[in-house]
Short mmCIF file of C-alpha atoms in Angstrom, two decimals:
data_model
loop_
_atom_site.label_atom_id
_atom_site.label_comp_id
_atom_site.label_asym_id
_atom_site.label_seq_id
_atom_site.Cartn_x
_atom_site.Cartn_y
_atom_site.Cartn_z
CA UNK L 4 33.72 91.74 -59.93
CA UNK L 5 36.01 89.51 -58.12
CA UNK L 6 36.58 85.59 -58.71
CA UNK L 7 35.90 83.25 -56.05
CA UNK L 8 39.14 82.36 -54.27
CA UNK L 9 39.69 78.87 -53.16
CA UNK L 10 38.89 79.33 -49.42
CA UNK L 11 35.25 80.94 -50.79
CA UNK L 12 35.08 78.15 -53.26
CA UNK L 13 35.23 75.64 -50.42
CA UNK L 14 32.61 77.90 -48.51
CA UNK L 15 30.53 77.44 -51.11
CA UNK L 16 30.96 73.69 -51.28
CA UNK L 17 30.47 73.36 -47.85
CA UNK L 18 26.61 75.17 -48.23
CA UNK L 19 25.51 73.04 -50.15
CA UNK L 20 22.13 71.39 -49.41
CA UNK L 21 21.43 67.91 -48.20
CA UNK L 22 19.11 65.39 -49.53
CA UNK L 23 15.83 64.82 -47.56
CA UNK L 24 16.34 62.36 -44.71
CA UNK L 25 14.14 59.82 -45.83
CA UNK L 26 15.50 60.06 -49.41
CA UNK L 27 18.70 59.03 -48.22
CA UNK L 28 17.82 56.05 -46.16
CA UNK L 29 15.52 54.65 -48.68
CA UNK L 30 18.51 55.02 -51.09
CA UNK L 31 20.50 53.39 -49.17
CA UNK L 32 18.66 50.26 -48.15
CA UNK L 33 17.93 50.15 -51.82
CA UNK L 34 21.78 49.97 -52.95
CA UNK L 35 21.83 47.30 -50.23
CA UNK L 36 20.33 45.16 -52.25
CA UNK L 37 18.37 43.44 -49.25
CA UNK L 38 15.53 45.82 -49.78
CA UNK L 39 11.64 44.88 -49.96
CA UNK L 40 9.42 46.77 -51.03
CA UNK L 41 7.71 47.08 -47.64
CA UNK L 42 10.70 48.45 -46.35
CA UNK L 43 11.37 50.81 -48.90
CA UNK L 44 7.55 52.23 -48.11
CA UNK L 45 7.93 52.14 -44.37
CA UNK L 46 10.97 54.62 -44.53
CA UNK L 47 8.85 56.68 -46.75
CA UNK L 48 5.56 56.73 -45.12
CA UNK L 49 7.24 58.59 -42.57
CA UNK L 50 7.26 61.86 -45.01
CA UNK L 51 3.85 62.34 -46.46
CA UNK L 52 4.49 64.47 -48.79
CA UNK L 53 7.98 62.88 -50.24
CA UNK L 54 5.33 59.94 -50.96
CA UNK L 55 3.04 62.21 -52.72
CA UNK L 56 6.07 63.81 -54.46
CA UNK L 57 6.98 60.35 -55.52
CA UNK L 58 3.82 58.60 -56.65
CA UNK L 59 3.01 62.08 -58.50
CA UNK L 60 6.50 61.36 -60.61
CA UNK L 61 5.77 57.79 -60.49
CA UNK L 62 2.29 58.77 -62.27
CA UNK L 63 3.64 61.22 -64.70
CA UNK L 64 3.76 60.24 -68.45
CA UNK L 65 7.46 59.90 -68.34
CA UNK L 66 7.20 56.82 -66.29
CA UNK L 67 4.30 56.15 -68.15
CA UNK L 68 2.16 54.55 -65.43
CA UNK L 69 -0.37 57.44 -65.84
CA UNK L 70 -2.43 57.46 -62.56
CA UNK L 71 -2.56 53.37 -62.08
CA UNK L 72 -0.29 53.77 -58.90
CA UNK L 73 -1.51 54.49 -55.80
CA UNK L 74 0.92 53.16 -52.94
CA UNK L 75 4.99 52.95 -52.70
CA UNK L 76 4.77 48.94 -52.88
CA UNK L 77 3.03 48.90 -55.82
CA UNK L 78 5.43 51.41 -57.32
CA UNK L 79 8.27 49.21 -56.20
CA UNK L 80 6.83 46.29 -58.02
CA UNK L 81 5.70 47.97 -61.23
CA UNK L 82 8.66 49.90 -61.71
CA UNK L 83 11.74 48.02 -59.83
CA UNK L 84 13.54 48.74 -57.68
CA UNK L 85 15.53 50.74 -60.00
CA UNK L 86 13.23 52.98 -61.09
CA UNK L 87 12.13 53.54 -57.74
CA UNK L 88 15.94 54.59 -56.89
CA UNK L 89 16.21 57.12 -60.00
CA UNK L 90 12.66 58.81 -59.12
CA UNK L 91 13.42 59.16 -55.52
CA UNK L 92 16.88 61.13 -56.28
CA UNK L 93 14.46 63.29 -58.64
CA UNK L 94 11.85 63.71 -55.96
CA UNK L 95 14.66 64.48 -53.52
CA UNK L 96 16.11 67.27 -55.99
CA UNK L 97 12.73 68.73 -56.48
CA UNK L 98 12.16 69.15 -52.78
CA UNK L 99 15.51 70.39 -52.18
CA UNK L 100 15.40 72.89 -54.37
CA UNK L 101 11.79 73.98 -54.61
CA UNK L 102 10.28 76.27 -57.55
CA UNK L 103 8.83 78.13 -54.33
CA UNK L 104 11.93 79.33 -52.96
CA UNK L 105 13.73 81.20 -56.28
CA UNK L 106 16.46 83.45 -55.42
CA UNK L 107 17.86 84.80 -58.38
CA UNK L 108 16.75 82.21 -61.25
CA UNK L 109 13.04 81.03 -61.71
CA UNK L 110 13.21 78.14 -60.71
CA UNK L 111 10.10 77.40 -62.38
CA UNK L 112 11.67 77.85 -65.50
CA UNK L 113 14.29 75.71 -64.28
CA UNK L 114 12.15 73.07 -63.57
CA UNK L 115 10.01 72.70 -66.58
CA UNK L 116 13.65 72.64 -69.14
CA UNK L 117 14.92 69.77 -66.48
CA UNK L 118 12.07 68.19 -67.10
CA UNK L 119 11.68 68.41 -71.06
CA UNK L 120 15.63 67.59 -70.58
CA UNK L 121 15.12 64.17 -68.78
CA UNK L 122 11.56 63.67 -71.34
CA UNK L 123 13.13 63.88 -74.19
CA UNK L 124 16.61 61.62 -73.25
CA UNK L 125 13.93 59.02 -72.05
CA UNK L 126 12.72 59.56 -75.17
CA UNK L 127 15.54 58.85 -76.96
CA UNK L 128 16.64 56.09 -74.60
CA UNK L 129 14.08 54.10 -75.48
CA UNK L 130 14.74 54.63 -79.30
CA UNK L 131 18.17 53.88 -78.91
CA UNK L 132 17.20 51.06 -76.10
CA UNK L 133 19.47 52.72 -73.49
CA UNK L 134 18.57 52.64 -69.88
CA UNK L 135 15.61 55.24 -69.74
CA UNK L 136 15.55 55.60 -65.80
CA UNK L 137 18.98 56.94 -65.69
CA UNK L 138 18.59 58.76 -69.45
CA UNK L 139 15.46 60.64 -67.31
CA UNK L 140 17.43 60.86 -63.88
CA UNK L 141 20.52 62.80 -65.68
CA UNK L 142 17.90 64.69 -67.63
CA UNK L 143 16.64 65.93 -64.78
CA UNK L 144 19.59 66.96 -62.85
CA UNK L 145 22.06 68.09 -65.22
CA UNK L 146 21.71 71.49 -64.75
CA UNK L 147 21.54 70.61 -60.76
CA UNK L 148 24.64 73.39 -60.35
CA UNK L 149 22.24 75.94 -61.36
CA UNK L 150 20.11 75.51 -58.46
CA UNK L 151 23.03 75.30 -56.30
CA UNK L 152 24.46 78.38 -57.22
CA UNK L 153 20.91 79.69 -56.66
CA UNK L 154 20.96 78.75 -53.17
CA UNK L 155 24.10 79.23 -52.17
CA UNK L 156 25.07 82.61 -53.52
CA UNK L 157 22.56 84.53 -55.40
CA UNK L 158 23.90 87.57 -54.97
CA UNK L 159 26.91 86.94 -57.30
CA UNK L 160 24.75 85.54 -60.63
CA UNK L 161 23.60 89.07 -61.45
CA UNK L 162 26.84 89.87 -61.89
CA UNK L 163 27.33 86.50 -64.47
CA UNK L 164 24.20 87.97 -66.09
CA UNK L 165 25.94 91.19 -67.41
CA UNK L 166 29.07 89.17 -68.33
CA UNK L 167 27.47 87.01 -70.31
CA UNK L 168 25.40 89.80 -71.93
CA UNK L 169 28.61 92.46 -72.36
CA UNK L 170 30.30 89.79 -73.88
CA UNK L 171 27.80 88.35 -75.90
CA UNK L 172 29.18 84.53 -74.62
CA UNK L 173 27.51 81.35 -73.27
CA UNK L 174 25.90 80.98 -69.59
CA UNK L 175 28.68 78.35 -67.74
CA UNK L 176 31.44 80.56 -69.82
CA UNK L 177 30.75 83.67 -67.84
CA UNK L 178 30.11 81.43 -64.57
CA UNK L 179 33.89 80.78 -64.88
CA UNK L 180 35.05 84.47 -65.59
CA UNK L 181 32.64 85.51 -62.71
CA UNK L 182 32.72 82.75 -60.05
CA UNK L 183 35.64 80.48 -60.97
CA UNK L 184 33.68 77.39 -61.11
CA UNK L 185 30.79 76.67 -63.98
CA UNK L 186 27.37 75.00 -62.83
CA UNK L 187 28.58 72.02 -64.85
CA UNK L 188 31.82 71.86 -61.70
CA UNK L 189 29.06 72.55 -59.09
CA UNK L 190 27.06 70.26 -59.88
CA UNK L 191 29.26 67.49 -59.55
CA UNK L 192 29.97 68.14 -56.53
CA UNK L 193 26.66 68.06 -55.51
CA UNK L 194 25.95 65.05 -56.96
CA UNK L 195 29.00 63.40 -55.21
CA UNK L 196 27.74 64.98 -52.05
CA UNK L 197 24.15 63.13 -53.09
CA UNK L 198 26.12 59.73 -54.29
CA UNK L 199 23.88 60.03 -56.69
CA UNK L 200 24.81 56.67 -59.92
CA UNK L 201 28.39 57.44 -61.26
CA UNK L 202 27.16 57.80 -64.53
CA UNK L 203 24.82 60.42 -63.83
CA UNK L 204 27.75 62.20 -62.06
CA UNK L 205 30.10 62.59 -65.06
CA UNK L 206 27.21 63.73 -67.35
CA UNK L 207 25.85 66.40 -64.92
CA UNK L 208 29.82 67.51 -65.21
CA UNK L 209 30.53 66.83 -68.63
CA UNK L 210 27.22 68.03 -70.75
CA UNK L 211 29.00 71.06 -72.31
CA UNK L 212 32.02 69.45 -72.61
CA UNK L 213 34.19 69.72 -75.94
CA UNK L 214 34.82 66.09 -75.44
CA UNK L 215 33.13 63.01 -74.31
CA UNK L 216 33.94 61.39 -71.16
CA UNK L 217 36.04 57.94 -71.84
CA UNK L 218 33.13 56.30 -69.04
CA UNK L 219 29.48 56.82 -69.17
CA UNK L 220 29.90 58.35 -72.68
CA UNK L 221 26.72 57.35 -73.87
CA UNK L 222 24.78 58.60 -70.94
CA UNK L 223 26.85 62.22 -71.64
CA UNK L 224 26.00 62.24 -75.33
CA UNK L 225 22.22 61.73 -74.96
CA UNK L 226 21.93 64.25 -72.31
CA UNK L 227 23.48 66.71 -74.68
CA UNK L 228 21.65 66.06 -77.52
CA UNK L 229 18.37 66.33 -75.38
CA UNK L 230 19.48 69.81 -74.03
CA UNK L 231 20.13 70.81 -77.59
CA UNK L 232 16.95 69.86 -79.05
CA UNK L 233 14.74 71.22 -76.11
CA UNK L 234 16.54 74.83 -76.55
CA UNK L 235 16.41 74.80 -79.95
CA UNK L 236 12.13 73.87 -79.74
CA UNK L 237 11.93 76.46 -77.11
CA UNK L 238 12.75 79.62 -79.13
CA UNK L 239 9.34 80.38 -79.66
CA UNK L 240 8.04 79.91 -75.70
CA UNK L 241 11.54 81.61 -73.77
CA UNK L 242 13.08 84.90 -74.84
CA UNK L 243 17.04 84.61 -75.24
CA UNK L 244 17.28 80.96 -76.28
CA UNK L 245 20.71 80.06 -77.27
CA UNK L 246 21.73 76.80 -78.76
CA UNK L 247 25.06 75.12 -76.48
CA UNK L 248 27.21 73.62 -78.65
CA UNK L 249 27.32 69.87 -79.39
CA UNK L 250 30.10 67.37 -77.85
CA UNK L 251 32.48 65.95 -80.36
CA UNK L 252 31.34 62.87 -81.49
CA UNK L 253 27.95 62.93 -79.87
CA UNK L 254 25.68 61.15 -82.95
CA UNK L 255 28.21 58.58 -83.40
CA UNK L 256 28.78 57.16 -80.04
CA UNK L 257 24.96 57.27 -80.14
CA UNK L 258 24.77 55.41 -83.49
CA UNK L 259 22.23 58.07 -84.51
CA UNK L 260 21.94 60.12 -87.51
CA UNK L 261 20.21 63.78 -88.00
CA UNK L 262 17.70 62.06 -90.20
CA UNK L 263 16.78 59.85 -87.91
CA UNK L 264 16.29 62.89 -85.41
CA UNK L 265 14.45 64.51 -88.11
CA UNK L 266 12.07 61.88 -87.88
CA UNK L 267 11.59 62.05 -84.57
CA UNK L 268 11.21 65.58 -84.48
CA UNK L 269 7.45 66.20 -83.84
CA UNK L 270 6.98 63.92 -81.10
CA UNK L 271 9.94 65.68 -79.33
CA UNK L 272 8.63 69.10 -79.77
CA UNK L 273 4.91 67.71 -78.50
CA UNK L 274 6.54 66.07 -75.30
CA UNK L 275 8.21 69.56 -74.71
CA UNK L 276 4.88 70.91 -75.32
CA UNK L 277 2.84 68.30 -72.57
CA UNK L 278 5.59 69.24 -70.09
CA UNK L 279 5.67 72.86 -70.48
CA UNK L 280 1.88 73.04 -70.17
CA UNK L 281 2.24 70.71 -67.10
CA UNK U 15 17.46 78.82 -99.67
CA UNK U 16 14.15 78.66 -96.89
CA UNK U 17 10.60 78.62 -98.94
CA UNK U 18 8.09 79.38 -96.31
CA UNK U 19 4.80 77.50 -96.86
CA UNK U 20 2.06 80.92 -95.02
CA UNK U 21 -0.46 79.75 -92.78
CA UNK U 22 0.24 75.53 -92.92
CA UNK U 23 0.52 73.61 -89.45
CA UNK U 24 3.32 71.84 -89.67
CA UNK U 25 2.43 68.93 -87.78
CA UNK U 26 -0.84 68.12 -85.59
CA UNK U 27 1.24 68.30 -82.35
CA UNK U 28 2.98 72.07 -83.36
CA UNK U 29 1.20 75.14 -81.83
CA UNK U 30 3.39 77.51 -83.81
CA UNK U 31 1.15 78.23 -87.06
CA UNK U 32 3.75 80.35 -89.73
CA UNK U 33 1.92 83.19 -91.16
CA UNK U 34 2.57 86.25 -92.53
CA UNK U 35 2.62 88.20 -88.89
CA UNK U 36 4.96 85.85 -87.24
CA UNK U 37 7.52 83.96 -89.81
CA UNK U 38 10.16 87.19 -89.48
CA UNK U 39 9.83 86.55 -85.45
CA UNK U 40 10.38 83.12 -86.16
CA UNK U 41 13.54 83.53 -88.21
CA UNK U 42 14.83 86.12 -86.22
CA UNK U 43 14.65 83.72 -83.23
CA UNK U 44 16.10 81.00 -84.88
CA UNK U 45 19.02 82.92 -85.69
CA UNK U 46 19.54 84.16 -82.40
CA UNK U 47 19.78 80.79 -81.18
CA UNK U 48 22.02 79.16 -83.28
CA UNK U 49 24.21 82.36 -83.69
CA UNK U 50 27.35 81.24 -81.89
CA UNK U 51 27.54 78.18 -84.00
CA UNK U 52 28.16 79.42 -87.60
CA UNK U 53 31.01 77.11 -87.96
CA UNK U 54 30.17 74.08 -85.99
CA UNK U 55 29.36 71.88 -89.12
CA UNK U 56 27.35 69.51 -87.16
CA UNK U 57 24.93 72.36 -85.31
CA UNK U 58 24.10 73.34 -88.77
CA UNK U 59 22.38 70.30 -89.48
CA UNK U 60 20.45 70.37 -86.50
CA UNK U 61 19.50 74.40 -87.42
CA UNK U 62 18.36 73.17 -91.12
CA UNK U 63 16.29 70.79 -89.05
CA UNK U 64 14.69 73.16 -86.71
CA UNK U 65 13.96 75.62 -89.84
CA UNK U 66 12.35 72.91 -91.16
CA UNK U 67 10.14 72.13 -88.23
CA UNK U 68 9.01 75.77 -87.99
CA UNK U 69 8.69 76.78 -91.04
CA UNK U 70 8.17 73.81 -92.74
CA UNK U 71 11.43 74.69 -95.25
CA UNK U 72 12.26 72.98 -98.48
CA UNK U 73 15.65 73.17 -98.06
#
């Protein structure tokens, strides 16, 4: 077992993926806040299946459109140009790193806890009337570094796998041991790579934290609290479950209380059920 | 102390029935997960939760 030295830890940096093309212009002429929507579905139109990608998120109960959308415009207009920005970066992450192409991880598996991740911090979001497109953007993507150390060196998580068994410790603890850098530190860098929203940035870095960040805290607290609650209503479904510890302060910079989550409870676990069975 | 209620559904949504065959799987499971946070006050809270959801606990 050796640790990554800086020189392979900029190797690695250096692999990692792009965003589709056509993600990245239509992000851009969105942040340049001339965009129409016509524009926005011309770039597109010129990947097929990023559109179908797209209006298949755009359709999913977590945007809660539910098959009424049939064309990027109409997308655009229903769900602002906002929306449109958040699902594309999700639709871009998908494609980059497909379920179809696991190296080491399942990326399957993956996949479907991103996704009960970014249901359930919608979810919440909307409870705690926080912004639910980026609560469901940094759902999905906080565990981005995973993926990217699944790409870019596969080889090396086997041996993170027996650390983290031998010494009985958490996942992005033995990815620091083992590789030098946790997925958390990865996936940052990705997502400055992707200029993906600042705030999603520092959660995908900060969401097993000790502490909150002093920006974006709020963004960083629900995303924890989601990951928590979708491992801890997975322990029946996936073997090994183990419950990441909370942030310091989490509830209170989210002005919620455990009975309140209590409450909530059963719709949670049945929108981790709809999207596991999806 | 947990009192499990055998064979009740603990909400229309839940797919996990407790009965007599699985509630030891259950428990075991939920310990497993939560057993790096025995002193994290907070985490406890959230464990007396999930009991509850699972095995619909009177706590």
């Amino acid at each position: 077992m050796s640790v990554m030295n800086a020189a392979e830890l900029e190797q690695l940096i250096n692999q990692l993926p792009v965003l589709p093309a056509v993600v990245q212009r239509a992000v851009e002429v969105i942040d340049s806040e001339e965009a129409s929507q016509s524009e926005v579905a011309d770039i597109l139109a010129q990947d097929p299946a990023m559109v179908t990608q797209l209006l298949g998120l755009a359709n999913s109960p977590f945007y809660g459109l539910s098959g009424k959308v049939l064309s990027i415009e109409k997308a655009c207009i229903i769900l602002g140009m906002h929306t449109i920005r958040n699902a594309l970066l999700a639709a871009g992450a998908m494609r980059t790193f497909p379920a179809s192409s696991s190296r080491y991880y399942d990326r399957e598996v993956l996949w479907q806890h991103a996704l009960s991740v970014a249901g359930v911090a919608k979810f919440l979001a909307s409870r705690l009337r926080m912004d639910e497109g980026s609560a469901f953007t940094a759902g999905l993507l906080h565990d981005i570094g995973k993926l990217a150390f699944d790409e870019c060196c596969p080889e090396r998580l086997a041996e993170v796998n027996l650390y983290q068994r031998e010494n009985d410790c958490y996942e992005y603890e033995a990815e620091l041991v083992v590789l030098g850098i946790g997925h958390m530190k990865l996936g940052e860098k990705l997502a400055q790579y992707w200029k993906l929203p600042a705030a999603v940035t520092v959660t995908i870095a900060g969401h097993h934290s000790a502490n909150l960040a002093e920006e974006n805290s709020e963004l960083m607290a629900l995303v924890n609290l989601s990951d928590l609650l979708c491992h801890s209503l997975q322990i029946m479904s996936q073997d090994d479950v183990t419950v990441p510890p909370l942030i310091n302060n989490c509830l209170p910079t989210l002005n919620v209380t455990w009975d309140q989550i209590r409450e909530w409870l059963p719709e949670i676990g049945a929108l981790i059920q709809q999207t596991t069975r999806a | 102390m947990i009192t499990i209620m055998s064979d009740e559904k603990i909400h229309p949504d839940a797919d996990i029935t407790v009965s007599d065959s699985n509630r030891d799987e259950i428990v075991t499971r939920i310990e497993r997960a939560f057993c790096k946070v025995k002193n994290d006050s907070e985490l406890k809270e959230l464990r007396l939760i999930v009991e509850e959801y699972y095995l619909g606990a009177q706590l």
